[in-house]
Short mmCIF file of C-alpha atoms and ligand atoms in Angstrom, two decimals:
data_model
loop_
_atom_site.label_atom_id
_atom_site.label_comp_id
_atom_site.label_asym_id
_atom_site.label_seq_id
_atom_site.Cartn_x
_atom_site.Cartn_y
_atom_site.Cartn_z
CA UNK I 1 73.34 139.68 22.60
CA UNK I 2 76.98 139.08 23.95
CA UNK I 3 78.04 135.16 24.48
CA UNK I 4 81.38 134.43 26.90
CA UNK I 5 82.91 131.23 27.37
CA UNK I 6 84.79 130.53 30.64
CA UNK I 7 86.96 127.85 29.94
CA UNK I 8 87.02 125.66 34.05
CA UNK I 9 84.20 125.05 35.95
CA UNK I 10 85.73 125.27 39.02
CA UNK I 11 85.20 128.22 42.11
CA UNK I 12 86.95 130.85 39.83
CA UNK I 13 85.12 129.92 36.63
CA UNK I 14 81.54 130.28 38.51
CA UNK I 15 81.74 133.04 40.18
CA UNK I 16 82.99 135.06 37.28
CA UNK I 17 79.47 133.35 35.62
CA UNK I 18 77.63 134.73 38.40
CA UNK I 19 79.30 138.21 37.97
CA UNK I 20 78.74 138.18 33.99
CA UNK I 21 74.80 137.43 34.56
CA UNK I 22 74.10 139.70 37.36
CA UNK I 23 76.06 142.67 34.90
CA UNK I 24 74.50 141.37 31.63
CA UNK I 25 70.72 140.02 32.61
CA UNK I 26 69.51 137.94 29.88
CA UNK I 27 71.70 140.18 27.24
CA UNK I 28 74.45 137.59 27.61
CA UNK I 29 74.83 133.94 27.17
CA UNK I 30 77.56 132.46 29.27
CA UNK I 31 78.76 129.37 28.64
CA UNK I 32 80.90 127.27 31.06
CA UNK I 33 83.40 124.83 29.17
CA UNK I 34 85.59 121.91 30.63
CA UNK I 35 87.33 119.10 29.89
CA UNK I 36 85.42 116.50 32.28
CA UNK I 37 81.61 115.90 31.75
CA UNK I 38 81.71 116.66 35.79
CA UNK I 39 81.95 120.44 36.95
CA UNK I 40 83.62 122.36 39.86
CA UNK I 41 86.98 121.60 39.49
CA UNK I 42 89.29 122.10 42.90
CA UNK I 43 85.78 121.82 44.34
CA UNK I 44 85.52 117.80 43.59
CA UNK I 45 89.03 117.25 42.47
CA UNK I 46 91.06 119.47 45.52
CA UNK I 47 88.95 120.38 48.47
CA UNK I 48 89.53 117.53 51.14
CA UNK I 49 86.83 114.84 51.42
CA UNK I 50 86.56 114.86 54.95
CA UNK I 51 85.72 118.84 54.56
CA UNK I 52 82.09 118.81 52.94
CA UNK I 53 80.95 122.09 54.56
CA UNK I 54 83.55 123.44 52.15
CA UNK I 55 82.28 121.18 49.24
CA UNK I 56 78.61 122.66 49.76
CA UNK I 57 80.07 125.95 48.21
CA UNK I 58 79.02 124.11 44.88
CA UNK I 59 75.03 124.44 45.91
CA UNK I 60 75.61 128.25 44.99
CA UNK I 61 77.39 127.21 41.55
CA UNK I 62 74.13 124.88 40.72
CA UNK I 63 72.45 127.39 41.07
CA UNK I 64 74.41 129.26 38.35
CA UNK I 65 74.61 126.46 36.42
CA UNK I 66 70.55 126.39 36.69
CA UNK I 67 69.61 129.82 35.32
CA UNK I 68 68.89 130.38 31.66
CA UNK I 69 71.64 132.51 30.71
CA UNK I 70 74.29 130.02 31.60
CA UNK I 71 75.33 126.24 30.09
CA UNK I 72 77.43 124.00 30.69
CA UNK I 73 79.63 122.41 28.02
CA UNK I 74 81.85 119.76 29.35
CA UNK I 75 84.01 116.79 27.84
CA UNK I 76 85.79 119.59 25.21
CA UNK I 77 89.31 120.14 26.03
CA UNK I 78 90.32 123.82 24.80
CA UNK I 79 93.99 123.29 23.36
CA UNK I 80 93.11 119.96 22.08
CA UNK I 81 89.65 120.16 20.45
CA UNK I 82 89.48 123.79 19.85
CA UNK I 83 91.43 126.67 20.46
CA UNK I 84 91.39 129.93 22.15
CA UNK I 85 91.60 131.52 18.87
CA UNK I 86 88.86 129.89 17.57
CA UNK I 87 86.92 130.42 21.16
CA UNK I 88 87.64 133.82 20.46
CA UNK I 89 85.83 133.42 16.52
CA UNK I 90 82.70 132.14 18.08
CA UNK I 91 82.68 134.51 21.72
CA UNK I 92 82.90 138.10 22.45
CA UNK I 93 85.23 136.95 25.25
CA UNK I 94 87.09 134.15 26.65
CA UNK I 95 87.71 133.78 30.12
CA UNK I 96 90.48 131.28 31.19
CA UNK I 97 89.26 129.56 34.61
CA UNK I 98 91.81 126.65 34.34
CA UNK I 99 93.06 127.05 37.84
CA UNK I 100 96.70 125.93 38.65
CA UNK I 101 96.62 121.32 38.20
CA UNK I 102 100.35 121.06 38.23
CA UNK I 103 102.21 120.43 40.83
CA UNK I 104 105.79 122.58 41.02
CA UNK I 105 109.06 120.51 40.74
CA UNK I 106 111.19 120.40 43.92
CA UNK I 107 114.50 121.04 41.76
CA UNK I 108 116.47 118.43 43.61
CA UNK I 109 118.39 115.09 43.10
CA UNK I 110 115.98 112.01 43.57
CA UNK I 111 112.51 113.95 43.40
CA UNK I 112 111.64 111.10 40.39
CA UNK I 113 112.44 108.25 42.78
CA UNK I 114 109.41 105.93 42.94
CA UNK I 115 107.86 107.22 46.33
CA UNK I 116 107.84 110.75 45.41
CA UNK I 117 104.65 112.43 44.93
CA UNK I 118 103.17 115.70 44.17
CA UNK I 119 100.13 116.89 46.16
CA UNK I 120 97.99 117.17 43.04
CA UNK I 121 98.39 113.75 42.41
CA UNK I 122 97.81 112.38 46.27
CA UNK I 123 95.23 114.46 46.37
CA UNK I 124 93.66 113.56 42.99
CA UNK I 125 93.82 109.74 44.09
CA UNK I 126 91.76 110.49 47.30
CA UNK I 127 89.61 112.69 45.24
CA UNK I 128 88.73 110.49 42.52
CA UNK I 129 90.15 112.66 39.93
CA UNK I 130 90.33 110.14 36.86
CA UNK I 131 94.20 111.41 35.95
CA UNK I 132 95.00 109.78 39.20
CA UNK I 133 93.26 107.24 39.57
CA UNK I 134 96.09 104.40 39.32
CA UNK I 135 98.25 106.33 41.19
CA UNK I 136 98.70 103.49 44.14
CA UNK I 137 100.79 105.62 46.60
CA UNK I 138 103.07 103.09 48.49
CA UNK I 139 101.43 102.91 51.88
CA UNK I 140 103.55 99.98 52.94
CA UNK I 141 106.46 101.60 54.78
CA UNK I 142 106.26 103.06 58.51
CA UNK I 143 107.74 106.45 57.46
CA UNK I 144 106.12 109.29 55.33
CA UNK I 145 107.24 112.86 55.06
CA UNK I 146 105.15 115.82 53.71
CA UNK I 147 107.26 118.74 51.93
CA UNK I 148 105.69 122.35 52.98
CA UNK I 149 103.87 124.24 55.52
CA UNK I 150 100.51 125.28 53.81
CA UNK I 151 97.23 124.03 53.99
CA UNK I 152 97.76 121.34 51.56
CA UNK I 153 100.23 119.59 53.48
CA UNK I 154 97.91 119.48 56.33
CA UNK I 155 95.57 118.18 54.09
CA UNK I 156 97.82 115.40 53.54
CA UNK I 157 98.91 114.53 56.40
CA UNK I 158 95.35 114.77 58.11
CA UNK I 159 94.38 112.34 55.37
CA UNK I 160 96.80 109.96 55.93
CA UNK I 161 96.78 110.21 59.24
CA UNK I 162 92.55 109.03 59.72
CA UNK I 163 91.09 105.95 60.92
CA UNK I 164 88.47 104.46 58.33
CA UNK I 165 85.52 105.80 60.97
CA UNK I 166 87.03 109.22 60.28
CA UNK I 167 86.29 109.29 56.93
CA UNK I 168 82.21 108.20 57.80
CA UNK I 169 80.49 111.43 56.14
CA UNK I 170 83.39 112.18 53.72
CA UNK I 171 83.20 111.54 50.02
CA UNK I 172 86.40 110.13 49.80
CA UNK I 173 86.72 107.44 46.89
CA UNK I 174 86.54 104.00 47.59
CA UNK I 175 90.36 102.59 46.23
CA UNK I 176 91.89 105.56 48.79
CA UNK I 177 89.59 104.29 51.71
CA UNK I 178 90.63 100.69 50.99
CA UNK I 179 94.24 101.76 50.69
CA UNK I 180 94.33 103.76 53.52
CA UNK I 181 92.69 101.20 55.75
CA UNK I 182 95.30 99.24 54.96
CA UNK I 183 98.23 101.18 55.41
CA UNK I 184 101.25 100.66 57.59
CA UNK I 185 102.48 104.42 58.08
CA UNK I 186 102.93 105.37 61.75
CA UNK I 187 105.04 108.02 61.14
CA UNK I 188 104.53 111.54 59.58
CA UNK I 189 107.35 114.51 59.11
CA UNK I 190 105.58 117.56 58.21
CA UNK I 191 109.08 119.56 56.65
CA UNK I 192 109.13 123.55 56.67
CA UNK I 193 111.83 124.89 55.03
CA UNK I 194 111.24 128.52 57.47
CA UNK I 195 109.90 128.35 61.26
CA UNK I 196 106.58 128.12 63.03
CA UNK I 197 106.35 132.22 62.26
CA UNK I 198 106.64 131.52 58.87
CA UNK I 199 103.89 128.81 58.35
CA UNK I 200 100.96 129.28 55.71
CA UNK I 201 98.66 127.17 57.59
CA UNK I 202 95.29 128.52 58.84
CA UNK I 203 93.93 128.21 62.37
CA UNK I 204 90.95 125.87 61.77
CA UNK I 205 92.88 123.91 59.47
CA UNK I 206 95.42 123.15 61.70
CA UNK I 207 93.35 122.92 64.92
CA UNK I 208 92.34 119.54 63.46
CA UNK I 209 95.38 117.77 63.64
CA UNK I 210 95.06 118.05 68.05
CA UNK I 211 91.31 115.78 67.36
CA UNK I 212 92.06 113.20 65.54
CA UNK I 213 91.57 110.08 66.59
CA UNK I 214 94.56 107.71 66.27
CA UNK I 215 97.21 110.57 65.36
CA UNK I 216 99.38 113.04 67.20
CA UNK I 217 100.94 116.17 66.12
CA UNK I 218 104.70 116.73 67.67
CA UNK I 219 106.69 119.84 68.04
CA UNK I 220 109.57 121.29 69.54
CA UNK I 221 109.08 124.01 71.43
CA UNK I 222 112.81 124.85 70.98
CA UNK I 223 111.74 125.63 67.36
CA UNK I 224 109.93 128.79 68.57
CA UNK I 225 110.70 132.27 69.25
CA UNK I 226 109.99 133.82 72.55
CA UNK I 227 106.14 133.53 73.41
CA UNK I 228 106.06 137.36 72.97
CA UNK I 229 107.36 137.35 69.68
CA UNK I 230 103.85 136.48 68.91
CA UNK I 231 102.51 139.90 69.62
CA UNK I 232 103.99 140.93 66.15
CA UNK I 233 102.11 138.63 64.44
CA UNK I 234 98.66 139.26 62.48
CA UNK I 235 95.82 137.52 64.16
CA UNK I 236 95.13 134.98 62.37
CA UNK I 237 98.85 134.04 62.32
CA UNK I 238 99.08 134.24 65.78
CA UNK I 239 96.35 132.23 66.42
CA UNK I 240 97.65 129.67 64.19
CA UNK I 241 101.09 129.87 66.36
CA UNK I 242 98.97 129.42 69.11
CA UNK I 243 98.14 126.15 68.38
CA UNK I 244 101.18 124.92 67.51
CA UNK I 245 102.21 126.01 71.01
CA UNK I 246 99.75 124.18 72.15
CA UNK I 247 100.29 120.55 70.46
CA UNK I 248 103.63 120.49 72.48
CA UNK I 249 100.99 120.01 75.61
CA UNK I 250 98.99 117.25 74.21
CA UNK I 251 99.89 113.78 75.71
CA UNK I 252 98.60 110.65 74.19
CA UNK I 253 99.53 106.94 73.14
CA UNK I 254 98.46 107.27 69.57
CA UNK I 255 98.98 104.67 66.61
CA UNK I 256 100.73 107.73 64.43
CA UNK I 257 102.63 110.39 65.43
CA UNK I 258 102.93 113.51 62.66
CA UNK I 259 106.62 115.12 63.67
CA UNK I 260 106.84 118.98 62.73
CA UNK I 261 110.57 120.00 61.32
CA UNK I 262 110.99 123.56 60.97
CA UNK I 263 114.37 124.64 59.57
CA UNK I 264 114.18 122.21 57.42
CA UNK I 265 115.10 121.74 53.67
CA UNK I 266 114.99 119.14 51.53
CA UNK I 267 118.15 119.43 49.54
CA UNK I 268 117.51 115.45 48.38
CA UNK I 269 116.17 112.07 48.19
CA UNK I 270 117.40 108.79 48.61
CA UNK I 271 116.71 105.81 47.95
CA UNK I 272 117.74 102.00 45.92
CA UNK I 273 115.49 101.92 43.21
CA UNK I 274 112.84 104.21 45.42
CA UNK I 275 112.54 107.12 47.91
CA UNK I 276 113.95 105.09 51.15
CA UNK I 277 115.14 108.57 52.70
CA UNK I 278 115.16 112.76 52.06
CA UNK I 279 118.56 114.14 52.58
CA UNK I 280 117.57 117.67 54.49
CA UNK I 281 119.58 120.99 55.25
CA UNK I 282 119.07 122.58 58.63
CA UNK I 283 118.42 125.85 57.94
CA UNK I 284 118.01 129.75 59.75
CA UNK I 285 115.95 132.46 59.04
CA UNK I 286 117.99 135.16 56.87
CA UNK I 287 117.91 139.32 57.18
CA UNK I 288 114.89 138.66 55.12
CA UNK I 289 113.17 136.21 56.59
CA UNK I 290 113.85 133.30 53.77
CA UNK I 291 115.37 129.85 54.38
CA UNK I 292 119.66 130.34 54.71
CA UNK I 293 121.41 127.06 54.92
CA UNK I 294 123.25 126.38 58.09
CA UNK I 295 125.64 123.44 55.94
CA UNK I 296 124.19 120.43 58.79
CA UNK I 297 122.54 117.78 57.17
CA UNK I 298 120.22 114.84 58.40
CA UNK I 299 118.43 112.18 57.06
CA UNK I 300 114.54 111.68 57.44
CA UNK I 301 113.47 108.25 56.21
CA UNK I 302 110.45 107.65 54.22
CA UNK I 303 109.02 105.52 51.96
CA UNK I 304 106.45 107.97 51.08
CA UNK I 305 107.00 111.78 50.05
CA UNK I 306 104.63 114.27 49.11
CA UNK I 307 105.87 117.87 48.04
CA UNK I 308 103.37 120.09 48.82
CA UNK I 309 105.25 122.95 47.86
CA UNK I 310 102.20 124.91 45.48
CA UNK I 311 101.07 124.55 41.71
CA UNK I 312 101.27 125.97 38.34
CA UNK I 313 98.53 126.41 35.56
CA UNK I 314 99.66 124.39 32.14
CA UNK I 315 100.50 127.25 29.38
CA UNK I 316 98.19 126.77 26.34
CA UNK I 317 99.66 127.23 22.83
CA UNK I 318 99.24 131.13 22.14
CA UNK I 319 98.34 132.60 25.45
CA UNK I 320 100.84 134.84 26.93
CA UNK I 321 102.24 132.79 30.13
CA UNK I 322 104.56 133.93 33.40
CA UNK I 323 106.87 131.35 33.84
CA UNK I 324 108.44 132.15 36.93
CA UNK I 325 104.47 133.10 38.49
CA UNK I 326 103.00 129.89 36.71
CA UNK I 327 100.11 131.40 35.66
CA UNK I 328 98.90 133.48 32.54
CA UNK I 329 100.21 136.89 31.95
CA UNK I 330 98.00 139.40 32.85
CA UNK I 331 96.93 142.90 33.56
CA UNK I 332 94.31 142.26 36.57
CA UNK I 333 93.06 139.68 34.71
CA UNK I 334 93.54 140.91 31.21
CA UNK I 335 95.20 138.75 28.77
CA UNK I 336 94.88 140.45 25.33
CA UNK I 337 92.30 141.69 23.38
CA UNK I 338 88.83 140.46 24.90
CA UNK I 339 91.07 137.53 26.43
CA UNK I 340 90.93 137.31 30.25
CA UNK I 341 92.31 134.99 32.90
CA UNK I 342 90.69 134.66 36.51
CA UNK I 343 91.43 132.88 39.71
CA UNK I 344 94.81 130.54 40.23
CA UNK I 345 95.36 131.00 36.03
CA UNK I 346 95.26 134.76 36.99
CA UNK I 347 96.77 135.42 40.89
CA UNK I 348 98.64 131.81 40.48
CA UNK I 349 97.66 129.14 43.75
CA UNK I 350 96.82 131.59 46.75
CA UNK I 351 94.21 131.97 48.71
CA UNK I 352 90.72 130.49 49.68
CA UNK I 353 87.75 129.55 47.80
CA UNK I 354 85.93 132.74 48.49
CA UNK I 355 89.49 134.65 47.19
CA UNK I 356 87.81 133.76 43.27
CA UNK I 357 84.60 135.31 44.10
CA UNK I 358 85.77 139.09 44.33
CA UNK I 359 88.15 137.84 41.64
CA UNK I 360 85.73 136.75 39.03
CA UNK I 361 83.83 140.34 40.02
CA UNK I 362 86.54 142.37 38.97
CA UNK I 363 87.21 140.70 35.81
CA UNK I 364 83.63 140.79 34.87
CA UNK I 365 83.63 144.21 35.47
CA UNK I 366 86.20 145.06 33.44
CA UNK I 367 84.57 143.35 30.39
CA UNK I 368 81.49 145.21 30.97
CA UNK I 369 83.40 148.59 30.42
CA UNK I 370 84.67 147.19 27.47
CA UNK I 371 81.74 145.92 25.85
CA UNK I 372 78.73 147.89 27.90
CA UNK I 373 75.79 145.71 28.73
CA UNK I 374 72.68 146.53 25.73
CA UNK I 375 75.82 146.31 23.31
CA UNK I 376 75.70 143.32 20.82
CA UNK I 377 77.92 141.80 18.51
CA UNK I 378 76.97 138.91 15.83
CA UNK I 379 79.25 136.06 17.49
CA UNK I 380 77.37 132.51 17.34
CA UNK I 381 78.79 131.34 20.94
CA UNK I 382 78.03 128.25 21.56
CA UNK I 383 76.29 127.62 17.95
CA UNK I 384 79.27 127.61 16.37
CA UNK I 385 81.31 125.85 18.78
CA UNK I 386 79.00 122.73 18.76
CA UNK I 387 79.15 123.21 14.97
CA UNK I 388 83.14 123.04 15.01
CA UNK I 389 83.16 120.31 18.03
CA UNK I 390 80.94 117.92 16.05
CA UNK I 391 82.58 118.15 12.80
CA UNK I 392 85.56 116.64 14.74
CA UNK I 393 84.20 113.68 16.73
CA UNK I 394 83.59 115.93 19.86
CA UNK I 395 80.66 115.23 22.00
CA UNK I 396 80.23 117.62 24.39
CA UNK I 397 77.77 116.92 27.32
CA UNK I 398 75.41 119.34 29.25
CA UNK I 399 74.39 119.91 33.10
CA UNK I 400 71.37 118.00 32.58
CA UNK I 401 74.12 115.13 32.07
CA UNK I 402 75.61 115.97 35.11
CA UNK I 403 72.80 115.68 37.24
CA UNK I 404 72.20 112.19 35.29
CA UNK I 405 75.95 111.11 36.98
CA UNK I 406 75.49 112.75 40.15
CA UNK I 407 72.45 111.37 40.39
CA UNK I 408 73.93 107.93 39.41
CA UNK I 409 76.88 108.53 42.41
CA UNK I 410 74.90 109.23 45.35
CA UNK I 411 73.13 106.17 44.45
CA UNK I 412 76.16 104.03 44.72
CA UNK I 413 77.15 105.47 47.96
CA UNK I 414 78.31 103.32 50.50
CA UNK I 415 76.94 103.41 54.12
CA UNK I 416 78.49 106.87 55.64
CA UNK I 417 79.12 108.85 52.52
CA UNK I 418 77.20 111.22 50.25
CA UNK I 419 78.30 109.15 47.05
CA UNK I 420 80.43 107.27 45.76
CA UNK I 421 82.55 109.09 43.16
CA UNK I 422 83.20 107.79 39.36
CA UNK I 423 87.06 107.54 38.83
CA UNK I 424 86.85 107.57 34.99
CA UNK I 425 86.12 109.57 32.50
CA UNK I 426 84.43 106.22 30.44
CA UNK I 427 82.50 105.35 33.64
CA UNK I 428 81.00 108.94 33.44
CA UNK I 429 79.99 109.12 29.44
CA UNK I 430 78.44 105.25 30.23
CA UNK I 431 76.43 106.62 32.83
CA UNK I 432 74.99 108.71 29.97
CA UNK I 433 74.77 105.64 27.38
CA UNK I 434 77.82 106.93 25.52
P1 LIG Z 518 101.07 127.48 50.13
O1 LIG Z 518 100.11 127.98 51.13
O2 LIG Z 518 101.70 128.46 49.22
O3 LIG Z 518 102.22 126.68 50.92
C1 LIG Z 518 103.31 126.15 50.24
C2 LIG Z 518 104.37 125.72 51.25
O4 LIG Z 518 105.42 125.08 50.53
C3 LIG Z 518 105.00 126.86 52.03
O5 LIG Z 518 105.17 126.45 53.36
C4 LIG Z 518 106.36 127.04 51.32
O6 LIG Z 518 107.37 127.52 52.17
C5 LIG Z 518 106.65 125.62 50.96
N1 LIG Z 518 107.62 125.51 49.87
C6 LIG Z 518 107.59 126.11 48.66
N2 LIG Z 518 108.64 125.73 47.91
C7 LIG Z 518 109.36 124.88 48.68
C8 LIG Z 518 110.55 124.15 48.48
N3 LIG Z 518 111.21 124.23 47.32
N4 LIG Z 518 111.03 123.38 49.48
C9 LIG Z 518 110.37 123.30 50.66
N5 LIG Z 518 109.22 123.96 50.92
C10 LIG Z 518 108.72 124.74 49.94
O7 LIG Z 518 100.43 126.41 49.15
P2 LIG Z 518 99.40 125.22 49.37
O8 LIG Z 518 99.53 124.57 50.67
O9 LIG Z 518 99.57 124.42 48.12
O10 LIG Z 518 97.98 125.91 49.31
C11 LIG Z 518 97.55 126.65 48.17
C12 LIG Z 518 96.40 127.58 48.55
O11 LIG Z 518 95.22 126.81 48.80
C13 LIG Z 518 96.69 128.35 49.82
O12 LIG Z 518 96.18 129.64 49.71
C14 LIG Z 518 95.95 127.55 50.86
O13 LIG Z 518 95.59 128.28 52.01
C15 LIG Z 518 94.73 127.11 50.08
N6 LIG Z 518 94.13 125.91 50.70
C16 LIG Z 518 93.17 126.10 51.62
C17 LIG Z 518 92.61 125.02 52.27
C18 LIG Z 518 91.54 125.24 53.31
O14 LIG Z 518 91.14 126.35 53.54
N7 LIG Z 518 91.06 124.22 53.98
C19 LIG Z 518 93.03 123.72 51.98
C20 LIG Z 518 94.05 123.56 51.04
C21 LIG Z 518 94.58 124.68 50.40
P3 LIG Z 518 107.81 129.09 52.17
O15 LIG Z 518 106.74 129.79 52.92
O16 LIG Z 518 109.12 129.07 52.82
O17 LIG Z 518 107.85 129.50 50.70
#
């Protein structure tokens, strides 16, 4: 018998389950670990509420979660309550899965003004991730401005952007809903450092912005290169170009408008006492297509800023770590001896949901050719990691007592959404009589 412990029980951590159980059969025990008593991670935590085709990815990780070689383990926090050496005691590997939760630092003047926001927290707040949960993003000016030109932004802007019908169907959290409902923005500057060429943002994703119902997305054509410039482009790009294109056609009296400024660089923000205004750098595309500085300056005013400018996975204590990457160091996936990282902790924050599954694959792969499947080793798993969790006040809690708090959520759903989500990590273990 071989037991692995994936620490994250998000996309990257199941599929890399999956992968170890289809290579191992029932010569393996996996065991899932994270630090909430709720899995899947970006799933519930990062994927937009208003996308729950997306969210049903995590009907495939119940399933995982459901067959016999595989438990979960949650409420254990590896770096506080146990280590990955002492993982590595009890398992025959350890698989990091702890995607990327931080958001990266803007590096300039004023980004601690109250105002100023990461994405992992806005997103968090709308997501009911309990870290977030007080967040209370001032809604009460007329101007916001979202930092970057990836998905996330959109994200962002799409959610603040939505009337409160939008959201029916969505498992946004209540507090957000309220919040938003409530809000007085009617004014959104989407800021890209590099040009319409240069976005990160995918066709669907940004397709939505020309449907919503009280918003409008604004650009300059003057921003663009020649139409046929777009012939160079891959096709997904240019399809994505397309449809920025096409926003400049759209005519509407809306109650928001959502403003995109390309060639635009925050160098920083403004503000008495909070962010009142981001001091930004016109900018041009250099001989290698990054941001130059042109030396003009403007102001955009807003009340509310979100850098959505990417994440970084937290180093733990002992595990080699790539600063400048913000992920683990690794060798496609290989950390040290039987220590492995997959996912954002491995390929740091890029790429889609299904990016983790081929991910996971390869990683599992390579710790079958390390340790064949039949092998065996006399590792307790998670026998001795209960052992060493209780001795120190640790509860854990199983899937069973997920089911008991999902079950618990969708029964407290309000009219129009599939539940409605726990914000705190007490309110979970409760739900379980702890
Ligand atoms: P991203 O795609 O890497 O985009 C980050 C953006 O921030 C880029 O436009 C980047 O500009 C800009 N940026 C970076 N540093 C900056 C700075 N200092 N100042 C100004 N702008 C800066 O990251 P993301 O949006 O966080 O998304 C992460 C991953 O999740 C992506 O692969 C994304 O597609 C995926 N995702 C997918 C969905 C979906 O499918 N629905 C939803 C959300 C996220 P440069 O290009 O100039 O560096």
């Amino acid at each position: 018998m071989r037991h692995f412990a994936i620490v994250g029980s998000g996309p990257a951590g199941f599929y890399t389950a999956e992968a170890l159980e289809k290579a191992y059969g029932d010569g393996a025990r996996v065991d899932i670990l994270d630090r909430f008593p709720v899995p899947y991670g970006l799933i519930r935590f990062g994927v937009a509420p208003d996308h729950q085709s997306l969210k049903a990815v995590s009907k495939r990780y119940d399933k995982v979660a459901e067959s016999p070689g595989v438990d979960f383990i949650g409420n254990v926090t590896v770096g506080r309550d146990v280590s990955v050496d002492e993982l590595l005691e009890f398992y025959d590997a350890v698989i990091l899965a702890i995607g990327a939760p931080h958001d990266r630092k803007l590096g300039i003047p004023g980004e601690d003004l109250p105002g100023v926001i990461g994405s992992a927290e806005f997103v968090g707040w709308y997501n009911g991730h309990p870290e977030f949960a007080d967040l209370d993003p001032p809604l009460d000016g007329s101007h916001a401005a979202v930092i970057g030109n990836g998905n996330v932004a959109l994200d962002c802007a799409r959610i603040l952007s939505k009337t409160r019908a939008e959201f029916e169907g969505s498992d946004i959290v209540g507090h957000a809903l309220e919040a938003l409902d409530k809000s007085a923005i009617r004014t959104i500057t989407i800021l890209g450092r590099r040009g319409p060429h240069q976005i990160a943002m995918t066709p669907k994703e940004l397709g939505e912005l020309g449907h919503l119902e009280a918003a409008l997305p604004i650009v300059d054509l003057r921003d663009f290169p020649p139409r046929e410039a777009d012939e160079a482009l891959e096709p997904g790009q240019r399809k994505s170009v397309t449809i920025l294109r096409e926003f400049a056609d759209l005519r509407a009296n809306k109650r928001t408008t959502m403003v995109f400024d390309f060639f635009a660089k925050p160098i920083a923000i403004e503000g008495e006492g909070r962010a009142e205004h981001i001091v930004v750098e016109r900018t041009e595309l250099d001989d290698k297509g990054g941001a130059r500085g042109t030396g003009e300056t403007y102001e955009v005013p807003a009340s509310l800023i979100i850098s959505c400018i990417g994440y970084s996975t937290p180093p733990i204590d002992g595990v080699a770590y790539d600063k400048r990457g913000g992920k683990f160091l690794n060798e496609r996936g290989k950390i040290g001896d039987r220590l492995y990282a997959v996912g954002w902790a491995r390929r740091g924050p890029t790429g889609t949901i299904g990016t983790n599954r081929p991910d996971g694959y390869e990683v599992a792969d390579q710790i079958a050719a390390d340790m064949p499947p039949g092998s065996s080793s006399d590792r307790p798993g998670a026998e001795g990691l209960k052992a060493l969790l209780e001795g120190r006040g640790v509860m854990p809690t199983d899937y069973d007592d997920w089911r008991k708090i999902e079950a618990t959520e969708v029964a407290r759903a309000r009219p129009g959404s599939p539940r409605e989500k726990f914000v705190r990590v007490e309110h979970w273990l409760e739900t379980l009589g702890r």
